[in-house]
Structures are given as C-alpha cells and as structure tokens.
XYZ file of C-alpha atoms in Angstrom:
653
model
C -36.407 23.030 -20.342
C -32.929 20.980 -20.381
C -32.839 18.412 -17.536
C -30.072 19.009 -14.849
C -28.220 15.767 -14.740
C -26.973 16.696 -11.205
C -30.507 17.176 -9.882
C -30.022 14.138 -7.759
C -33.571 13.875 -6.260
C -35.197 10.766 -8.000
C -38.588 11.302 -9.778
C -41.157 8.884 -8.494
C -42.552 8.154 -11.924
C -39.084 7.130 -13.112
C -38.617 4.633 -10.380
C -39.836 0.981 -10.567
C -38.658 0.493 -7.100
C -40.578 3.016 -5.188
C -38.435 4.712 -2.574
C -35.509 2.254 -3.004
C -33.129 5.012 -4.337
C -33.959 7.404 -1.662
C -33.534 4.752 1.063
C -29.992 3.824 -0.500
C -29.020 7.514 -0.540
C -30.116 7.963 3.310
C -28.215 4.876 4.078
C -25.206 6.231 2.604
C -24.939 3.651 -0.080
C -25.661 6.148 -3.025
C -24.190 9.554 -2.994
C -24.852 12.496 -5.141
C -22.302 11.282 -7.811
C -23.968 8.092 -8.109
C -27.437 9.609 -8.622
C -26.071 11.993 -11.044
C -24.551 9.173 -13.154
C -27.945 7.324 -12.992
C -29.576 10.502 -14.624
C -26.933 10.549 -17.115
C -27.797 7.001 -18.317
C -31.556 8.014 -18.395
C -30.638 11.214 -20.381
C -28.863 8.879 -22.843
C -32.047 6.954 -23.371
C -31.608 3.797 -21.231
C -35.140 2.888 -20.014
C -34.724 0.069 -17.857
C -34.633 1.105 -14.172
C -32.918 -2.116 -12.871
C -29.978 -1.341 -15.095
C -29.818 2.422 -13.969
C -30.004 1.505 -10.478
C -27.150 -1.320 -11.153
C -24.923 1.400 -12.722
C -25.405 3.622 -9.692
C -24.447 0.726 -7.453
C -21.437 0.097 -9.760
C -20.231 3.712 -9.053
C -20.746 3.156 -5.434
C -18.768 -0.070 -5.313
C -15.774 1.689 -6.964
C -15.689 4.372 -4.322
C -15.460 1.583 -1.722
C -12.297 0.252 -3.545
C -13.971 -2.409 -5.631
C -12.912 -2.619 -9.435
C -15.800 -4.601 -10.284
C -19.577 -5.194 -9.020
C -20.194 -8.966 -8.702
C -23.743 -9.240 -9.784
C -24.610 -12.685 -8.408
C -23.339 -11.483 -4.884
C -25.288 -8.207 -5.310
C -28.605 -10.166 -5.820
C -27.651 -12.829 -3.038
C -26.289 -10.581 -0.286
C -25.822 -6.992 -1.197
C -24.750 -6.071 2.509
C -21.499 -8.057 1.818
C -20.658 -5.391 -0.587
C -22.286 -2.060 0.948
C -23.236 -2.929 4.433
C -21.909 -0.715 7.303
C -21.420 -1.790 10.901
C -24.060 -0.243 13.243
C -26.307 0.617 10.268
C -29.310 -1.354 8.987
C -29.063 -2.181 5.292
C -32.363 -1.348 3.407
C -34.329 -3.935 1.956
C -33.751 -4.095 -1.801
C -37.446 -5.205 -2.255
C -38.223 -6.602 -5.699
C -34.836 -5.191 -7.230
C -32.549 -7.798 -8.757
C -29.755 -6.903 -11.113
C -30.637 -8.886 -14.385
C -27.546 -10.005 -16.404
C -29.826 -10.101 -19.401
C -30.898 -6.714 -19.418
C -27.400 -5.419 -18.712
C -26.203 -7.495 -21.584
C -28.542 -5.916 -24.108
C -28.129 -2.304 -23.117
C -26.719 -0.185 -25.501
C -24.599 1.604 -23.107
C -22.878 -1.535 -21.911
C -20.462 -3.597 -24.014
C -18.936 -6.939 -24.020
C -15.265 -7.707 -23.089
C -14.565 -7.590 -26.922
C -15.842 -4.059 -27.163
C -13.693 -2.865 -24.372
C -11.545 -0.565 -26.841
C -14.680 1.463 -28.059
C -14.794 4.474 -25.826
C -18.314 5.031 -26.588
C -19.217 2.042 -24.267
C -18.551 3.277 -20.774
C -19.438 -0.040 -18.914
C -18.364 -3.601 -19.591
C -20.069 -6.793 -18.613
C -17.867 -9.729 -18.303
C -19.526 -12.699 -17.167
C -20.889 -12.033 -13.587
C -18.994 -8.839 -13.203
C -19.838 -5.470 -14.223
C -17.074 -2.826 -14.719
C -16.489 0.709 -15.778
C -14.482 0.586 -19.050
C -11.116 1.910 -17.644
C -11.088 -0.722 -14.606
C -11.886 -3.639 -16.957
C -8.906 -2.232 -19.163
C -6.623 -1.927 -16.175
C -7.347 -5.450 -15.050
C -6.865 -6.922 -18.503
C -3.621 -5.079 -18.858
C -2.104 -6.080 -15.480
C -3.067 -9.761 -15.878
C -1.727 -9.778 -19.484
C 1.547 -8.246 -18.543
C 2.067 -10.380 -15.077
C 1.370 -13.595 -16.767
C 3.615 -12.633 -19.767
C 6.419 -11.743 -17.277
C 5.946 -14.778 -15.107
C 6.241 -17.246 -18.115
C 9.156 -15.301 -19.651
C 12.452 -17.325 -18.940
C 15.448 -15.111 -17.741
C 17.988 -17.934 -17.083
C 21.689 -17.096 -17.714
C 23.315 -19.319 -20.083
C 25.954 -19.662 -17.270
C 23.776 -22.120 -15.227
C 26.464 -24.025 -14.007
C 27.754 -21.028 -11.998
C 24.422 -20.767 -10.121
C 25.063 -22.967 -7.262
C 28.346 -21.373 -6.306
C 26.955 -17.839 -6.724
C 24.010 -18.556 -4.555
C 26.187 -20.166 -1.751
C 28.329 -16.969 -2.109
C 25.606 -14.333 -1.832
C 23.062 -16.094 0.224
C 25.143 -17.334 2.898
C 25.755 -15.975 6.429
C 22.778 -15.243 8.677
C 20.272 -17.895 6.798
C 22.796 -20.419 5.827
C 21.578 -23.059 8.154
C 18.200 -24.084 9.330
C 14.847 -23.752 7.727
C 14.564 -20.228 7.634
C 17.324 -19.992 5.010
C 15.292 -21.911 2.351
C 12.848 -19.400 0.835
C 15.739 -16.757 0.891
C 17.607 -18.779 -1.396
C 14.510 -19.875 -3.473
C 13.732 -16.213 -4.034
C 17.238 -15.884 -5.713
C 16.582 -18.922 -7.929
C 13.067 -17.493 -8.759
C 14.695 -14.208 -9.786
C 16.924 -16.091 -11.944
C 14.351 -18.352 -13.450
C 11.880 -15.631 -14.730
C 11.473 -11.942 -15.232
C 8.837 -11.553 -12.581
C 9.645 -12.216 -9.064
C 7.147 -11.465 -6.162
C 8.541 -11.767 -2.572
C 5.926 -11.494 0.293
C 6.342 -11.709 3.920
C 5.686 -9.953 7.266
C 8.038 -7.419 9.126
C 11.677 -8.751 9.663
C 11.382 -11.765 7.313
C 14.130 -10.289 5.165
C 12.630 -9.047 2.022
C 15.280 -6.359 1.714
C 17.998 -8.971 2.690
C 16.712 -11.251 0.005
C 16.570 -8.438 -2.701
C 19.937 -7.063 -1.899
C 21.236 -10.594 -2.461
C 19.186 -11.065 -5.536
C 20.916 -8.034 -7.067
C 24.377 -9.126 -6.134
C 23.408 -12.578 -7.760
C 21.961 -10.914 -10.999
C 24.953 -8.492 -11.471
C 27.361 -11.294 -10.834
C 25.416 -13.413 -13.473
C 25.214 -10.690 -15.994
C 27.005 -11.509 -19.380
C 29.338 -8.421 -20.295
C 27.123 -5.544 -19.457
C 26.114 -4.729 -15.960
C 22.317 -4.279 -15.625
C 20.819 -0.898 -15.012
C 18.742 -1.003 -11.794
C 15.786 1.373 -10.341
C 14.341 1.102 -6.778
C 11.153 2.786 -6.145
C 8.097 2.620 -3.702
C 4.676 4.319 -3.718
C 5.486 7.251 -1.154
C 8.698 9.127 -0.566
C 8.683 7.768 3.118
C 8.697 4.158 1.992
C 11.097 4.893 -0.643
C 13.414 6.496 2.036
C 13.115 3.433 4.120
C 13.931 0.988 1.435
C 16.992 2.972 0.572
C 18.113 3.079 4.385
C 17.396 -0.828 4.635
C 19.443 -1.441 1.267
C 22.383 0.825 2.570
C 22.363 -0.986 6.067
C 22.194 -4.282 4.264
C 25.112 -3.407 1.922
C 27.208 -2.624 5.045
C 26.284 -5.868 6.613
C 27.118 -7.868 3.549
C 30.255 -5.827 3.348
C 31.525 -6.945 6.806
C 30.285 -10.662 6.183
C 32.830 -13.316 5.169
C 30.936 -13.820 1.989
C 31.520 -10.380 0.772
C 35.379 -10.738 1.078
C 35.717 -11.395 -2.535
C 37.627 -9.473 -5.180
C 34.608 -8.596 -7.310
C 32.430 -7.462 -4.210
C 33.123 -3.805 -4.407
C 32.624 -3.727 -8.214
C 29.346 -5.330 -7.632
C 28.294 -3.063 -4.756
C 29.213 0.122 -6.948
C 26.204 -0.924 -9.171
C 23.477 -1.139 -6.569
C 21.821 2.081 -6.319
C 22.435 4.158 -3.168
C 18.894 5.800 -3.527
C 15.098 5.124 -4.167
C 12.383 7.229 -5.713
C 8.534 7.204 -5.708
C 6.782 5.364 -8.605
C 5.443 8.538 -9.767
C 9.041 10.052 -9.868
C 10.363 6.907 -11.577
C 7.539 7.253 -14.289
C 7.882 10.741 -14.790
C 4.739 12.410 -13.554
C 3.295 15.299 -15.461
C 1.868 18.336 -13.841
C -1.915 18.144 -13.792
C -2.009 15.001 -15.594
C -2.814 11.391 -14.861
C -0.388 10.413 -17.685
C 3.403 9.656 -17.186
C 6.383 10.572 -19.355
C 7.194 6.797 -19.460
C 4.647 4.484 -20.994
C 4.444 1.874 -23.763
C 5.803 4.103 -26.250
C 8.589 5.483 -24.123
C 9.539 2.583 -21.686
C 11.695 2.830 -18.574
C 15.302 2.550 -19.445
C 16.059 -0.032 -16.606
C 16.846 -3.978 -16.763
C 15.993 -4.425 -13.296
C 12.976 -2.543 -11.389
C 12.488 -3.249 -7.759
C 9.087 -1.980 -6.254
C 9.092 -2.006 -2.282
C 5.657 -1.727 -0.415
C 3.778 -3.100 -3.427
C 0.642 -3.640 -1.317
C 0.074 0.117 -1.391
C -0.292 0.386 -5.335
C -3.750 0.733 -6.745
C -4.979 -0.826 -10.003
C -4.519 2.351 -12.243
C -0.852 2.906 -11.080
C 0.045 -0.672 -11.139
C -1.149 -0.729 -14.767
C 0.864 2.359 -15.910
C 3.931 0.855 -14.317
C 3.609 -2.523 -16.084
C 2.845 -0.611 -19.260
C 6.088 1.266 -18.907
C 8.493 -1.738 -18.829
C 10.691 -2.592 -21.831
C 10.651 -5.851 -23.469
C 13.539 -7.340 -21.298
C 12.974 -5.780 -17.963
C 12.884 -7.799 -14.927
C 10.209 -6.719 -12.233
C 10.734 -7.722 -8.536
C 7.744 -6.713 -6.318
C 8.187 -6.762 -2.392
C 5.375 -6.489 0.006
C 3.218 -8.012 2.706
C 0.109 -9.520 1.412
C -1.587 -9.087 4.874
C -1.299 -5.322 4.885
C -3.984 -2.860 4.011
C -4.623 -2.617 0.346
C -4.256 0.810 -1.468
C -6.537 3.785 -0.787
C -7.734 3.976 -4.351
C -9.399 1.065 -6.144
C -8.117 -2.419 -6.255
C -5.801 -4.786 -4.276
C -3.430 -5.898 -6.880
C -0.603 -7.095 -4.696
C -3.137 -9.259 -2.640
C -4.573 -10.564 -5.900
C -1.190 -11.583 -7.020
C -0.600 -13.475 -3.834
C -4.199 -14.818 -3.725
C -3.329 -18.412 -3.995
C -4.406 -20.191 -0.820
C -1.220 -22.027 -0.520
C 2.032 -20.140 -1.590
C 5.542 -21.688 -1.873
C 4.253 -24.351 -4.035
C 6.078 -24.750 -7.009
C 6.282 -26.859 -10.345
C 8.328 -29.967 -10.687
C 10.478 -28.000 -13.490
C 11.340 -25.239 -11.054
C 12.075 -27.623 -8.331
C 14.449 -29.457 -10.611
C 16.129 -26.110 -11.325
C 16.364 -25.399 -7.470
C 18.112 -28.749 -7.105
C 20.510 -27.969 -9.923
C 21.254 -24.915 -7.773
C 21.810 -26.942 -4.829
C 18.469 -26.383 -2.928
C 16.083 -28.969 -2.087
C 12.410 -28.347 -1.931
C 10.158 -30.216 0.364
C 8.074 -32.890 -1.596
C 4.835 -31.181 -0.351
C 5.702 -27.951 -1.797
C 6.083 -29.465 -5.453
C 3.199 -30.131 -7.745
C 3.326 -31.550 -11.084
C 3.783 -29.051 -14.153
C 0.606 -29.734 -15.407
C -1.251 -28.669 -11.980
C 0.818 -25.666 -11.457
C -0.537 -22.077 -12.336
C 1.813 -19.910 -14.247
C 2.340 -17.407 -11.058
C 3.565 -20.172 -8.812
C 7.198 -20.308 -9.655
C 7.278 -16.436 -9.472
C 6.083 -15.918 -5.906
C 7.840 -16.579 -2.809
C 6.644 -16.185 0.823
C 9.300 -15.582 3.560
C 7.872 -16.971 6.774
C 10.536 -16.514 9.529
C 10.857 -13.098 11.255
C 13.987 -12.039 12.602
C 12.510 -8.950 14.169
C 9.995 -10.730 16.438
C 10.901 -13.745 18.098
C 8.677 -16.536 19.167
C 8.347 -15.022 22.513
C 7.663 -11.630 21.207
C 4.242 -10.233 22.190
C 4.112 -8.110 18.946
C 4.982 -11.148 16.588
C 2.369 -13.162 18.326
C -0.114 -10.606 18.281
C 0.286 -10.060 14.580
C 0.037 -13.703 13.877
C -3.222 -13.997 15.776
C -4.673 -10.884 13.937
C -3.514 -12.485 10.673
C -5.600 -15.465 11.463
C -8.596 -13.756 12.517
C -8.421 -14.991 16.156
C -9.914 -12.200 17.934
C -10.381 -13.935 21.393
C -6.804 -15.227 20.999
C -5.459 -11.632 20.406
C -7.559 -10.425 23.515
C -6.194 -13.172 25.679
C -2.750 -12.405 24.715
C -3.355 -8.716 25.417
C -4.893 -9.371 28.901
C -1.792 -11.602 29.915
C 0.338 -8.477 29.556
C 3.688 -8.265 27.838
C 6.516 -5.867 27.941
C 5.997 -5.106 24.211
C 2.270 -4.836 23.951
C -0.233 -2.798 26.311
C -3.868 -2.562 25.923
C -5.954 0.221 27.669
C -9.698 -0.470 27.439
C -10.688 3.213 27.476
C -11.106 6.003 25.024
C -7.706 7.229 23.497
C -8.057 10.716 24.968
C -8.218 9.284 28.601
C -4.887 7.533 27.735
C -3.045 10.323 26.085
C -1.648 11.574 29.433
C 0.569 8.217 29.899
C 2.344 8.924 26.515
C 2.514 12.759 26.836
C 6.312 12.291 28.166
C 7.058 10.784 24.975
C 5.426 13.496 22.979
C 6.939 16.418 24.932
C 10.486 14.716 24.316
C 9.776 14.531 20.651
C 8.548 18.133 20.560
C 11.652 19.488 22.483
C 14.036 17.544 19.968
C 12.218 19.115 17.235
C 13.062 22.540 18.374
C 16.523 21.674 19.790
C 19.393 24.033 17.903
C 21.886 21.274 18.890
C 20.201 18.732 16.598
C 20.644 18.828 12.904
C 17.716 18.750 10.723
C 18.316 15.007 9.829
C 18.494 14.101 13.394
C 15.054 15.838 14.057
C 13.365 13.967 11.129
C 14.932 10.654 12.389
C 13.431 11.400 15.858
C 9.781 11.375 14.092
C 10.339 7.504 13.915
C 10.649 7.076 17.757
C 6.954 7.363 18.608
C 3.701 7.864 16.710
C 0.014 7.863 17.195
C -1.867 5.980 14.760
C -5.696 6.215 14.320
C -8.303 4.300 12.253
C -10.278 7.313 11.463
C -9.536 11.034 10.393
C -12.802 12.453 11.916
C -14.836 11.683 14.938
C -13.834 10.547 18.548
C -10.370 8.861 18.594
C -9.606 10.261 15.173
C -6.747 12.123 13.826
C -8.209 15.760 13.932
C -9.383 15.317 17.498
C -6.174 13.670 18.799
C -3.933 16.434 17.153
C -5.798 19.333 18.619
C -5.942 17.635 21.999
C -2.134 17.106 22.003
C -1.492 20.764 20.897
C -3.438 22.097 23.761
C -1.577 19.754 26.262
C 1.666 21.118 24.808
C 0.417 24.642 25.423
C 0.218 25.526 21.768
C -2.716 28.022 20.922
C -4.798 26.107 18.457
C -5.882 27.925 15.360
C -9.731 27.518 14.268
C -8.247 28.125 10.555
C -8.438 24.932 8.528
C -5.138 23.202 7.966
C -3.691 24.018 11.325
C -1.231 26.811 12.642
C 2.292 26.928 11.974
C 4.747 26.934 14.803
C 8.524 25.849 15.542
C 8.405 22.043 16.271
C 5.266 21.386 14.413
C 5.346 17.753 12.646
C 3.571 17.807 9.420
C 2.636 15.435 6.503
C 1.821 15.917 2.726
C -1.762 15.125 2.132
C -1.495 14.861 -1.909
C 1.181 14.876 -4.545
C 2.829 18.089 -5.330
C 4.734 17.318 -8.680
C 6.209 20.818 -8.747
C 7.518 20.718 -5.517
C 8.736 17.035 -5.707
C 6.788 16.364 -2.519
C 4.190 13.332 -2.496
C 1.498 12.109 -0.325
C 2.755 10.872 2.896
C 5.870 12.817 3.123
C 6.636 14.119 6.486
C 8.687 17.065 7.879
C 9.532 19.167 10.953
C 8.996 22.962 10.969
C 12.026 24.692 12.042
C 13.384 28.158 12.542
C 15.886 28.766 9.783
C 18.528 31.440 9.565
C 20.973 33.118 12.078
C 19.451 33.374 15.495
C 20.925 36.708 15.914
C 19.453 38.078 12.711
C 15.989 39.339 12.266
C 15.828 36.976 9.024
C 14.568 33.740 10.726
C 11.594 32.454 9.285
C 9.800 29.117 9.644
C 10.797 26.518 7.178
C 9.818 22.916 6.815
C 12.674 20.410 6.852
C 11.771 17.512 4.570
C 13.833 14.488 3.535
C 14.696 14.872 -0.194
C 13.602 11.525 -1.314
C 13.946 12.223 -5.153
C 16.556 14.828 -5.129
C 18.777 16.933 -2.903
C 19.376 19.919 -5.116
C 18.618 22.280 -2.246
C 19.202 22.441 1.386
C 21.666 20.520 3.236
C 22.970 18.138 0.716
C 25.105 16.119 3.155
C 21.709 15.388 5.025
C 19.733 15.126 1.849
C 17.452 17.452 3.617
C 15.495 20.205 1.893
C 14.104 23.421 3.586
C 10.678 24.621 2.122
C 8.924 27.948 3.149
C 5.808 27.177 4.719
C 4.036 29.377 2.276
C 4.628 26.767 -0.327
C 3.066 23.984 1.645
C -0.637 24.308 1.478
C -1.084 20.611 1.385
C 0.433 19.900 4.738
C -1.165 19.167 8.133
C -0.179 18.270 11.434
C 0.683 14.716 12.202
C 1.255 14.281 15.827
C -1.422 11.662 15.166
C -1.803 10.139 11.641
C -4.117 7.485 9.927
C -3.057 3.985 9.760
C -3.281 4.247 5.908
C -0.735 7.119 6.070
C 1.702 5.045 8.150
C 2.141 2.354 5.647
C 5.684 2.224 4.382
C 7.082 3.589 7.890
C 8.328 2.172 11.086
C 8.510 3.368 14.557
C 10.044 2.381 17.767
C 6.656 2.640 19.714
C 3.093 3.154 18.199
C -0.070 4.079 20.079
C -3.100 2.760 18.243
C -6.375 4.869 18.854
C -9.485 2.800 18.307
C -12.762 4.830 17.551
C -15.623 4.703 19.867
C -18.065 3.742 17.067
C -17.655 0.718 14.645
C -17.056 1.193 10.956
C -16.157 -0.623 7.661
C -12.450 0.921 8.124
C -11.806 -1.254 11.131
C -10.552 -4.556 9.662
C -7.984 -7.053 10.631
C -5.794 -5.705 8.006
C -5.797 -2.147 9.404
C -5.052 -3.641 12.991
C -2.229 -5.794 11.444
C -0.759 -2.889 9.555
C -0.877 -0.692 12.753
C 0.777 -3.178 14.889
C 3.589 -4.123 12.626
C 4.441 -0.459 12.095
C 6.187 -1.045 15.728
C 9.695 -2.231 16.326
C 9.545 -2.086 20.048
C 6.274 -1.500 21.515
C 2.571 -1.402 20.800
C -0.103 0.599 22.901
C -3.561 0.021 21.959
C -6.437 2.188 23.402
C -9.960 1.191 22.652
C -12.646 -1.220 23.719
C -12.938 -4.773 23.678
C -15.863 -4.574 21.421
C -14.130 -2.276 18.741
C -10.909 -4.529 18.820
C -12.961 -7.921 18.352
C -14.967 -6.300 15.672
C -11.866 -5.271 13.748
C -10.065 -8.544 13.864
C -12.935 -10.411 12.702
C -13.715 -8.319 9.961
C -11.662 -8.914 6.810
C -11.298 -6.380 4.139
C -13.098 -7.221 0.941
C -11.966 -5.925 -2.670
C -14.055 -7.429 -5.444
C -12.206 -7.633 -8.635
C -11.536 -10.282 -11.404
C -7.832 -9.890 -11.320
C -7.109 -12.903 -9.181
C -9.141 -15.240 -11.479
C -7.566 -13.729 -14.603
C -4.198 -14.358 -13.304
C -4.749 -17.861 -12.692
C -7.491 -18.995 -15.263
C-alpha cells in the first residue's frame, strides 16, 4: 500500500523524540505542510529523525518570514524563533539539530551544490536554507555588492560643486539638516547603487528629485531613461504625487530659474508603476518578462517603499538590471518588513552606524564642497563596500521637535515603552490614547467615518475627489481576525452606518463602500493594496445605473476618466476586493492619512511589534488615536521583529 505523504499524523515507531512532533503541532509551531514535508523526506530514504524534524522546523521558520534557520540559535533557544506570546513553548527534550548529521544527509547540499536542483536544502555554516532562498540571498548580495562598488562618476567632475549648489539649495541650504541631503547627491554620482533611508518627512522624495535633476544635468550627450516604481499601486501613486509636488516646488524656487530647468524637468517621469508592472508580470507565473536575458531598458531605476520588498521580488528586480543601470532605493529601515520571507531593506541598512563613509568618499565630498564630520569618516581599509552607498536622513520636516507624533515615533524606535506611555499619558493635540477596547471607542470617531461615507456617495464630487477623501481618516488594525481585528471593526462600522451586513464571505456591495484588493490581478492591472470607492455609474435618470468601483489607474489610464486617471470597474470583476473601513497595518504601508485610529487587540501575539506600532503611527500626518490596553502597547513596543537570514553578513563580509 502506497504511503500517503500528506497523512500528517506521526507514527510513534518512526519518532526518536516521543510526542515532540505532536506537541509542536498542538502548539502551532508545526503545521500540516511541515509534517507532510517531513514525511516526504522519509519517503526519499532519510532515516535520521533529528534531520527530518529539523527540515520541518525549517519549513515552519520560512512561514514566519525567516529565509534561513539558524541551527545554533535553534539549539540554544528555540523560543526566540518559534515562541508565541501567551503560549508556553514545549520542551524540545533530547532533540538537538546536529550539523554533522545535516551535512552528510543525501538530500542536503553544501553551498557549492546550490545549482543542483536535486538538492532541495542547503547547509551553509550554521544556517539551513531551502535551495531557492539560498539562491535568492546569494544573487542579492552579489548584485548589491557589485553595484555598490561600480563607479558611476562623470568625467566632468569639476562641474559637480556648482551642480550640487544649484539643485540642492533652497530649503536645506543652511544648517545641519541639509548635509545628508547633499551627501545623497554625491553618493548617487559616485556609485551605481544609492540607498536613502529615513523616517516620514525627512525628505527622501526631496532628495531623489534633486538627484534626478543632478544626474540629468551631468549626463553626457544622452539623457538617461528613468523608471520609478514601488511595491504596490498605492505606494506608486503616492511617490508620483510627491515627485509632482516636489517638481512644482522646485520650479518656483530661485534655483530652478535657469534656462535648462524645463528641459531637465521634461525628462523626469510623471508617473510611477508597481514593480510587478515594471518587470512585466506574466499571468499565473512567478516569472517576469524582464530578467537577466531581457533586462530593463532604463538607465536609472528608483524604487520607493523598498522595505516592503521580499527576498524573491528583490532578487528578480536586481536580476533584471542591465550592465550600466543605476539603482536608487528609498525606504524607512524602521518600518515593517515584507509580508513574505526576508527583510532585505533592513539587511542592507543593517550597519549599527549609518552615515559612516570611507576617507576616499569623504575626499570626493570635499571636492564637491561638502565637509563631512571627522567622526563620520573611517579609513578606506576599515570601511565596508556598502558604507558609501547608504545615506540616512535624520531631520524630519513633517514633525517638529514639539510634535507628539514625531516624539512618539522616536520613542517607539528606541524600544522605550515606558517613555512612549508617559508621553501618551501627558496628552498632546496630535496623539490620543484610549485605554479601552477599540469597539468601545468607535463612537468617538463615527462622525469622521459618516462624513467620509457621505462624501463617497456625493454626486457633486468627482471620482478623483472621492478617492482623495479616503486619505483623510483610516482605522488600522494589528490583526485581521479576533477582537479589535479588521473583520470585526468593518462589520461593526457597517452596522453603525445602517448598512445591512451580508453573511456572505467577501461582504456586500453598496454605494459608498470603500474596498481594497487582497491579491494581484495582472489581467485587470490591479494589485494587492489598491483601493477604490463603490459608486453608482450612469445617468441618474436612466435605468442603466450600475455599481462600479472607482480605482486610481496607477499603471494605465486607458479607460474611465483619463483626466482624473480613474478607472471604473464592474463589481462582478472584483472578486478579490474586500471592505476597508478598517485595514491591517501591513496593508497601509505606502499610504499616508490625515488621522489614523490604531486598534490594538485584546490578546498578545507575535504580530504586535515595535515596527508595527511605528509603521501605524507614522502613517498619520496630523493625528494619531490609539485604542488598547497599556499591557498590549508595552508588549508591542518592547518586542522587535526578528527576521533570520544570512544576507546582512554576506553584504558586509
């Protein structure tokens, strides 16, 4: 009788560690897919039960976002990897992951064997990988290091000081807050990789706009082709708006009153797109049109919200660059990592001290009229290859030193839970804390929600104006399910609005319903995180009025109102959209709102981390309202997101 590989119940005779597999399953550490993989390895002839259980734990760790399983950490303290708040971690008893047994297993290869597809698992030192994650890590580190070392200096280096003063003057021309804005320009001239990290309002878009004008002005004969992209449609639209606003600001400034300015401005893209659109997504395929054999046709590629990019997508993006491309990554290293495996941007920015540059780079800055502080300069032989490519912007224009939001975000980043709670208890105009369940606080924000709902149905407003009103106020949740979760709050709001809630999964369509895509649909050109408003379309005196969803046409405006870049989609097409009166913090990345209401759950969970709270708080421009207990808030701020990989070590080895 053939063995069923997906019969996940362990056979006691096969288990060297009696009851451990079942205990790990009951604790939620191992799931059915992990147990099926363990049986697959047995089916392939692996006899060592320690090795088999380690493979199951590798699978479980990938599901938690880790690209590698650290064997030493697993043996010393498995709770660091698999522990869950409020749940006791089962004792691993006599189990230990044995490096020697792993190294001699016929299904596990050494790093040199990575290209052999018959070896599904790779052991590299103390880290265990599935083959594809090991390949992704190596491809990313190899490409990033190559880009960070590749010189991109113009032969007309004597013109650099004048060009920097021309394009980086204005708002930051005096005072220390201007320094790293200008350094980012020098970094972009110096190497083919530039990484600009910083919190909200630190001027990442301001910097990249001036970098573009600088690179275009410095180009020799041929104007560079430029592409701007972001992980989601919403993030792509936001960076497009930011660049358009920044260009208008630059156009009005004294620095822009130059004969060549409009010629330069004409070459800066007026639209942005998703990374999937940039690479050329294929229907029902994880492969893209653009790759190593068919590289992207751009000289400069700018990626915003780079912290959202998972290890697989980053590998494919880097693989699609042609030999002379410049890559500029923008992001906030303190934000949430990608939903999928990896924390690539955080690994790139993993140096304990950023804004430390080599003596050679400091000399280049000096020749461009910029003096770096002595404490920020290290001898060439002590500098890592990445150091000269990464610039951290530290001064926020959005939040002043007196801003409650700015101070709260800083305390969260430091993991100072007590300081953050004291600040919230003091009370500020822009931060409010209710120490009670989110549903008990919704009454206080229902006027905002009702005003939004009425605006979504208002015939006097254009579709574009309705979509813009979505950014005035937003409820953010840590969880989708459970108390204080997205589903519960969405249902409660619809009841308060007098909408008859459908029992059918996916919600009920009605005029004014705000919705969000939950997955990519390449045929419809709609992507995970895109938002829309349900509207009645057609002549109000006709019987042909139908519900449609107005969505911003991020990648194309080939239908709908082209002047507004809004597309109207029949609701029957949109099976992957769900109500978003409330949405998860993860889904809010790449967006900004006037006011956010952060709903904390009643029970603790691994999702509650300082990165989640920081990301939620920094989505707000004007006001933050937090609903939840002191215990949950303190627990979240003190818990840092852990993503185990070998990428940071590879980049700096």
